[in-house]
PDB file of C-alpha atoms and ligand atoms in Angstrom:
ATOM      1  CA  MET K   1      53.988 156.048 279.142  1.00  0.00           C
ATOM      2  CA  LEU K   2      54.051 159.509 278.181  1.00  0.00           C
ATOM      3  CA  TYR K   3      56.426 160.756 275.069  1.00  0.00           C
ATOM      4  CA  LEU K   4      57.454 164.277 274.396  1.00  0.00           C
ATOM      5  CA  VAL K   5      58.075 163.566 270.713  1.00  0.00           C
ATOM      6  CA  ALA K   6      59.696 166.716 268.880  1.00  0.00           C
ATOM      7  CA  THR K   7      58.657 166.988 265.122  1.00  0.00           C
ATOM      8  CA  PRO K   8      60.251 169.173 262.097  1.00  0.00           C
ATOM      9  CA  ILE K   9      60.566 172.931 262.175  1.00  0.00           C
ATOM     10  CA  GLY K  10      59.836 172.920 258.126  1.00  0.00           C
ATOM     11  CA  ASN K  11      61.872 169.739 256.605  1.00  0.00           C
ATOM     12  CA  LEU K  12      60.053 166.535 256.939  1.00  0.00           C
ATOM     13  CA  GLY K  13      63.466 164.714 256.764  1.00  0.00           C
ATOM     14  CA  ASP K  14      64.092 165.975 260.159  1.00  0.00           C
ATOM     15  CA  ILE K  15      62.134 163.713 261.937  1.00  0.00           C
ATOM     16  CA  SER K  16      63.910 161.079 263.732  1.00  0.00           C
ATOM     17  CA  LEU K  17      63.816 157.392 263.534  1.00  0.00           C
ATOM     18  CA  ARG K  18      63.010 157.162 267.380  1.00  0.00           C
ATOM     19  CA  ALA K  19      60.065 159.801 266.816  1.00  0.00           C
ATOM     20  CA  LEU K  20      58.613 157.697 263.982  1.00  0.00           C
ATOM     21  CA  GLU K  21      58.943 154.730 265.924  1.00  0.00           C
ATOM     22  CA  ILE K  22      57.179 156.129 269.122  1.00  0.00           C
ATOM     23  CA  LEU K  23      54.326 157.940 266.862  1.00  0.00           C
ATOM     24  CA  ARG K  24      53.727 154.224 265.389  1.00  0.00           C
ATOM     25  CA  ALA K  25      53.555 152.498 268.610  1.00  0.00           C
ATOM     26  CA  VAL K  26      51.588 154.602 270.968  1.00  0.00           C
ATOM     27  CA  ASP K  27      47.882 154.372 271.770  1.00  0.00           C
ATOM     28  CA  TYR K  28      47.160 157.941 271.066  1.00  0.00           C
ATOM     29  CA  ILE K  29      48.824 161.341 269.760  1.00  0.00           C
ATOM     30  CA  ALA K  30      47.985 164.439 271.506  1.00  0.00           C
ATOM     31  CA  SER K  31      48.442 167.096 269.317  1.00  0.00           C
ATOM     32  CA  GLU K  32      48.217 170.987 269.187  1.00  0.00           C
ATOM     33  CA  ASP K  33      46.411 170.907 265.556  1.00  0.00           C
ATOM     34  CA  THR K  34      45.066 167.519 264.828  1.00  0.00           C
ATOM     35  CA  ARG K  35      44.807 168.719 261.189  1.00  0.00           C
ATOM     36  CA  LYS K  36      48.521 169.662 261.066  1.00  0.00           C
ATOM     37  CA  THR K  37      49.556 166.457 262.772  1.00  0.00           C
ATOM     38  CA  GLY K  38      47.307 164.630 260.500  1.00  0.00           C
ATOM     39  CA  ARG K  39      49.300 165.697 257.454  1.00  0.00           C
ATOM     40  CA  LEU K  40      52.656 164.678 259.250  1.00  0.00           C
ATOM     41  CA  LEU K  41      51.226 161.237 259.903  1.00  0.00           C
ATOM     42  CA  LYS K  42      49.783 160.788 256.608  1.00  0.00           C
ATOM     43  CA  HIS K  43      53.119 161.598 255.130  1.00  0.00           C
ATOM     44  CA  PHE K  44      54.616 159.050 257.196  1.00  0.00           C
ATOM     45  CA  GLU K  45      51.835 156.525 256.871  1.00  0.00           C
ATOM     46  CA  ILE K  46      50.823 156.298 260.296  1.00  0.00           C
ATOM     47  CA  ASP K  47      47.257 156.089 261.306  1.00  0.00           C
ATOM     48  CA  LYS K  48      46.631 156.928 264.808  1.00  0.00           C
ATOM     49  CA  PRO K  49      43.879 158.440 266.953  1.00  0.00           C
ATOM     50  CA  GLN K  50      44.466 161.927 267.865  1.00  0.00           C
ATOM     51  CA  VAL K  51      43.581 163.807 271.158  1.00  0.00           C
ATOM     52  CA  ALA K  52      43.538 167.758 270.519  1.00  0.00           C
ATOM     53  CA  PHE K  53      45.839 169.183 273.182  1.00  0.00           C
ATOM     54  CA  HIS K  54      46.516 173.076 272.837  1.00  0.00           C
ATOM     55  CA  GLU K  55      46.514 176.113 275.129  1.00  0.00           C
ATOM     56  CA  HIS K  56      42.853 176.896 274.715  1.00  0.00           C
ATOM     57  CA  ASN K  57      41.735 173.251 276.117  1.00  0.00           C
ATOM     58  CA  GLU K  58      45.113 172.138 278.293  1.00  0.00           C
ATOM     59  CA  GLN K  59      43.353 172.513 281.671  1.00  0.00           C
ATOM     60  CA  LYS K  60      40.731 170.295 280.324  1.00  0.00           C
ATOM     61  CA  THR K  61      42.949 168.085 278.571  1.00  0.00           C
ATOM     62  CA  VAL K  62      45.333 167.470 280.914  1.00  0.00           C
ATOM     63  CA  PRO K  63      43.380 165.326 283.411  1.00  0.00           C
ATOM     64  CA  LYS K  64      42.000 163.632 280.264  1.00  0.00           C
ATOM     65  CA  ILE K  65      45.307 162.569 279.151  1.00  0.00           C
ATOM     66  CA  MET K  66      46.336 161.608 282.904  1.00  0.00           C
ATOM     67  CA  ARG K  67      43.430 159.232 282.871  1.00  0.00           C
ATOM     68  CA  LEU K  68      44.571 157.447 279.677  1.00  0.00           C
ATOM     69  CA  LEU K  69      47.900 157.034 281.026  1.00  0.00           C
ATOM     70  CA  GLU K  70      46.860 155.698 284.398  1.00  0.00           C
ATOM     71  CA  THR K  71      44.670 153.278 282.792  1.00  0.00           C
ATOM     72  CA  GLY K  72      48.011 151.910 280.789  1.00  0.00           C
ATOM     73  CA  HIS K  73      47.672 153.628 277.234  1.00  0.00           C
ATOM     74  CA  SER K  74      50.766 155.249 275.824  1.00  0.00           C
ATOM     75  CA  VAL K  75      50.567 158.819 274.647  1.00  0.00           C
ATOM     76  CA  ALA K  76      52.749 160.709 272.679  1.00  0.00           C
ATOM     77  CA  VAL K  77      52.301 164.623 272.672  1.00  0.00           C
ATOM     78  CA  VAL K  78      53.485 166.829 269.431  1.00  0.00           C
ATOM     79  CA  SER K  79      53.052 170.320 268.707  1.00  0.00           C
ATOM     80  CA  ASN K  80      52.836 171.968 265.368  1.00  0.00           C
ATOM     81  CA  ALA K  81      56.575 172.120 264.998  1.00  0.00           C
ATOM     82  CA  GLY K  82      59.547 171.087 266.779  1.00  0.00           C
ATOM     83  CA  THR K  83      59.811 170.717 270.450  1.00  0.00           C
ATOM     84  CA  PRO K  84      56.497 170.543 272.619  1.00  0.00           C
ATOM     85  CA  GLY K  85      57.067 172.583 275.884  1.00  0.00           C
ATOM     86  CA  ILE K  86      59.196 175.271 274.410  1.00  0.00           C
ATOM     87  CA  SER K  87      56.798 178.105 273.513  1.00  0.00           C
ATOM     88  CA  ASP K  88      54.197 175.633 272.866  1.00  0.00           C
ATOM     89  CA  PRO K  89      52.085 173.341 275.410  1.00  0.00           C
ATOM     90  CA  GLY K  90      53.667 170.488 277.067  1.00  0.00           C
ATOM     91  CA  PHE K  91      55.180 171.426 280.502  1.00  0.00           C
ATOM     92  CA  THR K  92      51.873 171.395 282.314  1.00  0.00           C
ATOM     93  CA  LEU K  93      51.541 167.616 281.258  1.00  0.00           C
ATOM     94  CA  VAL K  94      55.087 167.104 282.164  1.00  0.00           C
ATOM     95  CA  ARG K  95      54.243 168.529 285.699  1.00  0.00           C
ATOM     96  CA  GLU K  96      51.141 166.315 286.236  1.00  0.00           C
ATOM     97  CA  ALA K  97      52.761 163.361 285.122  1.00  0.00           C
ATOM     98  CA  ARG K  98      55.602 163.966 287.827  1.00  0.00           C
ATOM     99  CA  ARG K  99      52.953 164.693 290.511  1.00  0.00           C
ATOM    100  CA  ARG K 100      51.483 161.594 289.830  1.00  0.00           C
ATOM    101  CA  ASP K 101      54.657 159.734 289.574  1.00  0.00           C
ATOM    102  CA  LEU K 102      53.568 158.417 285.980  1.00  0.00           C
ATOM    103  CA  PRO K 103      56.659 157.294 283.870  1.00  0.00           C
ATOM    104  CA  TYR K 104      57.280 159.901 280.822  1.00  0.00           C
ATOM    105  CA  THR K 105      60.281 160.916 278.565  1.00  0.00           C
ATOM    106  CA  MET K 106      61.062 163.046 275.698  1.00  0.00           C
ATOM    107  CA  ILE K 107      62.225 162.170 272.062  1.00  0.00           C
ATOM    108  CA  PRO K 108      64.562 165.150 271.387  1.00  0.00           C
ATOM    109  CA  GLY K 109      64.685 166.450 268.020  1.00  0.00           C
ATOM    110  CA  PRO K 110      64.212 170.031 266.220  1.00  0.00           C
ATOM    111  CA  SER K 111      63.643 173.395 268.121  1.00  0.00           C
ATOM    112  CA  ALA K 112      64.286 176.646 266.367  1.00  0.00           C
ATOM    113  CA  VAL K 113      65.659 178.393 269.255  1.00  0.00           C
ATOM    114  CA  VAL K 114      68.791 176.177 269.124  1.00  0.00           C
ATOM    115  CA  MET K 115      69.508 176.278 265.418  1.00  0.00           C
ATOM    116  CA  ALA K 116      69.158 179.973 265.075  1.00  0.00           C
ATOM    117  CA  VAL K 117      71.234 180.513 268.157  1.00  0.00           C
ATOM    118  CA  VAL K 118      73.941 178.042 266.644  1.00  0.00           C
ATOM    119  CA  LEU K 119      73.953 179.950 263.220  1.00  0.00           C
ATOM    120  CA  SER K 120      73.545 183.296 264.645  1.00  0.00           C
ATOM    121  CA  GLY K 121      77.796 183.396 265.052  1.00  0.00           C
ATOM    122  CA  LEU K 122      76.963 185.255 268.531  1.00  0.00           C
ATOM    123  CA  PRO K 123      78.417 183.686 271.622  1.00  0.00           C
ATOM    124  CA  THR K 124      76.771 180.138 272.779  1.00  0.00           C
ATOM    125  CA  HIS K 125      77.917 179.241 275.683  1.00  0.00           C
ATOM    126  CA  ALA K 126      75.479 180.838 277.568  1.00  0.00           C
ATOM    127  CA  PHE K 127      71.874 182.062 276.211  1.00  0.00           C
ATOM    128  CA  THR K 128      68.838 183.268 277.624  1.00  0.00           C
ATOM    129  CA  PHE K 129      65.638 182.241 275.877  1.00  0.00           C
ATOM    130  CA  ARG K 130      62.452 184.469 276.152  1.00  0.00           C
ATOM    131  CA  GLY K 131      60.134 182.903 273.367  1.00  0.00           C
ATOM    132  CA  PHE K 132      57.459 185.336 272.166  1.00  0.00           C
ATOM    133  CA  ALA K 133      57.426 189.269 273.456  1.00  0.00           C
ATOM    134  CA  PRO K 134      54.149 191.105 274.141  1.00  0.00           C
ATOM    135  CA  ARG K 135      52.514 192.535 270.980  1.00  0.00           C
ATOM    136  CA  LYS K 136      52.139 196.164 272.278  1.00  0.00           C
ATOM    137  CA  SER K 137      55.091 198.380 272.266  1.00  0.00           C
ATOM    138  CA  GLY K 138      55.128 199.589 275.906  1.00  0.00           C
ATOM    139  CA  LYS K 139      54.803 196.031 277.243  1.00  0.00           C
ATOM    140  CA  ARG K 140      57.322 194.780 274.725  1.00  0.00           C
ATOM    141  CA  GLN K 141      60.068 197.396 275.977  1.00  0.00           C
ATOM    142  CA  ARG K 142      59.393 196.284 279.840  1.00  0.00           C
ATOM    143  CA  PHE K 143      59.827 192.732 278.655  1.00  0.00           C
ATOM    144  CA  MET K 144      62.995 193.001 276.853  1.00  0.00           C
ATOM    145  CA  ALA K 145      64.219 195.814 279.594  1.00  0.00           C
ATOM    146  CA  VAL K 146      64.572 192.616 282.313  1.00  0.00           C
ATOM    147  CA  ASP K 147      67.547 191.290 280.147  1.00  0.00           C
ATOM    148  CA  GLN K 148      68.718 194.625 279.373  1.00  0.00           C
ATOM    149  CA  ASP K 149      71.954 194.128 281.462  1.00  0.00           C
ATOM    150  CA  SER K 150      72.355 190.566 280.943  1.00  0.00           C
ATOM    151  CA  PRO K 151      75.884 189.391 279.528  1.00  0.00           C
ATOM    152  CA  HIS K 152      74.054 186.383 277.794  1.00  0.00           C
ATOM    153  CA  THR K 153      72.954 185.933 274.163  1.00  0.00           C
ATOM    154  CA  LEU K 154      69.057 186.950 274.215  1.00  0.00           C
ATOM    155  CA  VAL K 155      66.724 184.666 271.975  1.00  0.00           C
ATOM    156  CA  PHE K 156      63.503 185.417 270.882  1.00  0.00           C
ATOM    157  CA  TYR K 157      60.694 184.402 268.635  1.00  0.00           C
ATOM    158  CA  GLU K 158      58.687 186.756 266.579  1.00  0.00           C
ATOM    159  CA  SER K 159      56.186 186.834 263.787  1.00  0.00           C
ATOM    160  CA  PRO K 160      56.680 188.343 260.448  1.00  0.00           C
ATOM    161  CA  TYR K 161      53.924 190.811 261.229  1.00  0.00           C
ATOM    162  CA  ARG K 162      55.775 192.322 264.411  1.00  0.00           C
ATOM    163  CA  LEU K 163      59.543 191.853 263.207  1.00  0.00           C
ATOM    164  CA  LYS K 164      60.001 195.226 262.257  1.00  0.00           C
ATOM    165  CA  ALA K 165      58.174 196.798 265.468  1.00  0.00           C
ATOM    166  CA  PHE K 166      60.234 194.416 267.746  1.00  0.00           C
ATOM    167  CA  LEU K 167      63.422 195.511 266.425  1.00  0.00           C
ATOM    168  CA  ALA K 168      62.648 199.335 266.751  1.00  0.00           C
ATOM    169  CA  ASP K 169      61.814 198.181 270.344  1.00  0.00           C
ATOM    170  CA  ALA K 170      64.999 196.433 270.652  1.00  0.00           C
ATOM    171  CA  LEU K 171      67.455 199.199 269.462  1.00  0.00           C
ATOM    172  CA  VAL K 172      65.552 201.553 272.159  1.00  0.00           C
ATOM    173  CA  VAL K 173      66.109 199.032 274.688  1.00  0.00           C
ATOM    174  CA  PHE K 174      69.627 197.155 274.208  1.00  0.00           C
ATOM    175  CA  GLY K 175      70.992 200.303 272.073  1.00  0.00           C
ATOM    176  CA  ASP K 176      72.628 199.279 268.481  1.00  0.00           C
ATOM    177  CA  ARG K 177      73.779 195.916 269.585  1.00  0.00           C
ATOM    178  CA  GLU K 178      74.885 193.079 267.154  1.00  0.00           C
ATOM    179  CA  ALA K 179      71.984 190.729 266.239  1.00  0.00           C
ATOM    180  CA  ALA K 180      70.974 187.978 264.101  1.00  0.00           C
ATOM    181  CA  VAL K 181      67.703 187.433 262.759  1.00  0.00           C
ATOM    182  CA  ALA K 182      67.245 183.842 261.476  1.00  0.00           C
ATOM    183  CA  ASN K 183      64.019 182.725 259.410  1.00  0.00           C
ATOM    184  CA  GLU K 184      62.609 179.600 257.658  1.00  0.00           C
ATOM    185  CA  LEU K 185      65.237 177.500 259.370  1.00  0.00           C
ATOM    186  CA  THR K 186      65.285 173.934 257.390  1.00  0.00           C
ATOM    187  CA  LYS K 187      63.051 175.419 254.966  1.00  0.00           C
ATOM    188  CA  LEU K 188      63.742 176.345 251.110  1.00  0.00           C
ATOM    189  CA  TYR K 189      64.611 179.895 252.135  1.00  0.00           C
ATOM    190  CA  GLU K 190      66.395 179.442 255.189  1.00  0.00           C
ATOM    191  CA  GLY K 191      68.458 182.420 255.711  1.00  0.00           C
ATOM    192  CA  VAL K 192      70.342 184.570 258.612  1.00  0.00           C
ATOM    193  CA  VAL K 193      70.975 188.343 258.376  1.00  0.00           C
ATOM    194  CA  ASP K 194      73.226 189.701 261.097  1.00  0.00           C
ATOM    195  CA  GLY K 195      74.818 193.130 261.839  1.00  0.00           C
ATOM    196  CA  ARG K 196      74.021 195.863 264.323  1.00  0.00           C
ATOM    197  CA  ILE K 197      70.117 196.223 265.026  1.00  0.00           C
ATOM    198  CA  SER K 198      69.952 199.438 263.245  1.00  0.00           C
ATOM    199  CA  GLU K 199      71.426 197.566 260.214  1.00  0.00           C
ATOM    200  CA  LEU K 200      68.582 194.865 260.964  1.00  0.00           C
ATOM    201  CA  ILE K 201      66.390 197.574 261.160  1.00  0.00           C
ATOM    202  CA  ALA K 202      67.299 198.900 257.505  1.00  0.00           C
ATOM    203  CA  HIS K 203      67.535 195.644 256.138  1.00  0.00           C
ATOM    204  CA  PHE K 204      63.985 194.619 256.735  1.00  0.00           C
ATOM    205  CA  GLU K 205      62.807 198.197 255.452  1.00  0.00           C
ATOM    206  CA  GLU K 206      64.024 196.678 252.122  1.00  0.00           C
ATOM    207  CA  ASN K 207      63.019 193.107 252.630  1.00  0.00           C
ATOM    208  CA  GLU K 208      59.181 192.711 253.915  1.00  0.00           C
ATOM    209  CA  PRO K 209      59.457 190.130 256.520  1.00  0.00           C
ATOM    210  CA  ARG K 210      57.810 186.827 255.534  1.00  0.00           C
ATOM    211  CA  GLY K 211      58.064 183.207 257.057  1.00  0.00           C
ATOM    212  CA  GLU K 212      59.042 182.740 260.854  1.00  0.00           C
ATOM    213  CA  TYR K 213      61.753 184.411 262.890  1.00  0.00           C
ATOM    214  CA  VAL K 214      64.002 184.062 265.616  1.00  0.00           C
ATOM    215  CA  VAL K 215      65.953 187.110 266.953  1.00  0.00           C
ATOM    216  CA  VAL K 216      69.065 186.845 268.768  1.00  0.00           C
ATOM    217  CA  ILE K 217      70.608 189.620 270.299  1.00  0.00           C
ATOM    218  CA  SER K 218      74.227 190.038 271.709  1.00  0.00           C
ATOM    219  CA  GLY K 219      74.550 190.201 275.675  1.00  0.00           C
ATOM    220  CA  THR K 220      76.301 192.811 277.503  1.00  0.00           C
ATOM    221  CA  ASP K 221      79.559 190.645 277.307  1.00  0.00           C
ATOM    222  CA  SER K 222      79.907 189.832 273.684  1.00  0.00           C
TER     223      SER K 222
HETATM  224  N1  SAM P   1      58.246 174.459 269.645  1.00  0.00           N
HETATM  225  C1  SAM P   1      58.624 175.360 268.859  1.00  0.00           C
HETATM  226  C2  SAM P   1      60.440 174.905 268.574  1.00  0.00           C
HETATM  227  O1  SAM P   1      60.711 173.868 269.178  1.00  0.00           O
HETATM  228  O2  SAM P   1      60.881 175.792 268.057  1.00  0.00           O
HETATM  229  C3  SAM P   1      58.251 176.685 268.409  1.00  0.00           C
HETATM  230  C4  SAM P   1      56.777 176.863 268.360  1.00  0.00           C
HETATM  231  S1  SAM P   1      56.341 178.568 268.396  1.00  0.00           S
HETATM  232  C5  SAM P   1      54.776 178.695 268.752  1.00  0.00           C
HETATM  233  C6  SAM P   1      56.583 178.961 266.705  1.00  0.00           C
HETATM  234  C7  SAM P   1      57.670 180.171 266.523  1.00  0.00           C
HETATM  235  O3  SAM P   1      58.956 179.424 266.523  1.00  0.00           O
HETATM  236  C8  SAM P   1      57.810 180.888 265.268  1.00  0.00           C
HETATM  237  O4  SAM P   1      56.910 182.195 265.429  1.00  0.00           O
HETATM  238  C9  SAM P   1      59.227 181.327 265.038  1.00  0.00           C
HETATM  239  O5  SAM P   1      59.669 182.400 265.937  1.00  0.00           O
HETATM  240  C10 SAM P   1      59.828 179.947 265.734  1.00  0.00           C
HETATM  241  N2  SAM P   1      60.034 179.050 264.441  1.00  0.00           N
HETATM  242  C11 SAM P   1      59.444 177.936 264.707  1.00  0.00           C
HETATM  243  N3  SAM P   1      60.113 177.181 263.354  1.00  0.00           N
HETATM  244  C12 SAM P   1      60.660 178.170 262.821  1.00  0.00           C
HETATM  245  C13 SAM P   1      61.539 178.050 261.320  1.00  0.00           C
HETATM  246  N4  SAM P   1      61.161 176.913 260.671  1.00  0.00           N
HETATM  247  N5  SAM P   1      62.249 178.826 261.260  1.00  0.00           N
HETATM  248  C14 SAM P   1      62.286 180.358 261.875  1.00  0.00           C
HETATM  249  N6  SAM P   1      61.843 179.767 263.104  1.00  0.00           N
HETATM  250  C15 SAM P   1      61.032 179.429 263.601  1.00  0.00           C
END
């Protein structure tokens, strides 16, 4: 059996009882970063063989994991943080497990996209998750423009190093809409800043971005 197991996005207390139960029970854990997962496993006193599974070895590792499953082993897939498959490796495994008719399921848990959209104060009944935008401004603006006329709340992941440039491009593409920036979710310095995009730009001119960020931008309807 294949399990996609969500892990905490900061606060280790957010691991679920089922996640722990499955991590203790499986034969192998396929992890994006074996060292990081090693620390998580150590914290919960779990000793388990790991298989490295990340975007750079995905093609090679999917068949390896399929062989393990086909020979009767159980495998849990975890990413560095949050839900596997959400801006993290995972979907190719699910696609292949479905193709081969192998049983699989997910142990749900934290994901930054859901927490940020809920905390943003922007409408949650329909939202479009875009993940990471391209790093270069021209490409990023074209990437954003796809949803320029969307009525849905828009959600993006962004690194602290590119947040200011991201917001500058967002102002060009979307105009001065309402938005919210959530960071360090579930951690000590968790915070949400909201306002018009221009106000957020001014905020981050004063307060240098640090930590992990999710940007939530209102759709044309809100
Ligand atoms: N699989 C993860 C999930 O389910 O949210 C996302 C992994 S992605 C490689 C990492 C990005 O998610 C970060 O750059 C940031 O945009 C967002 N993120 C993850 N943890 C976060 C946190 N604690 N606070 C804010 N954003 C976070």
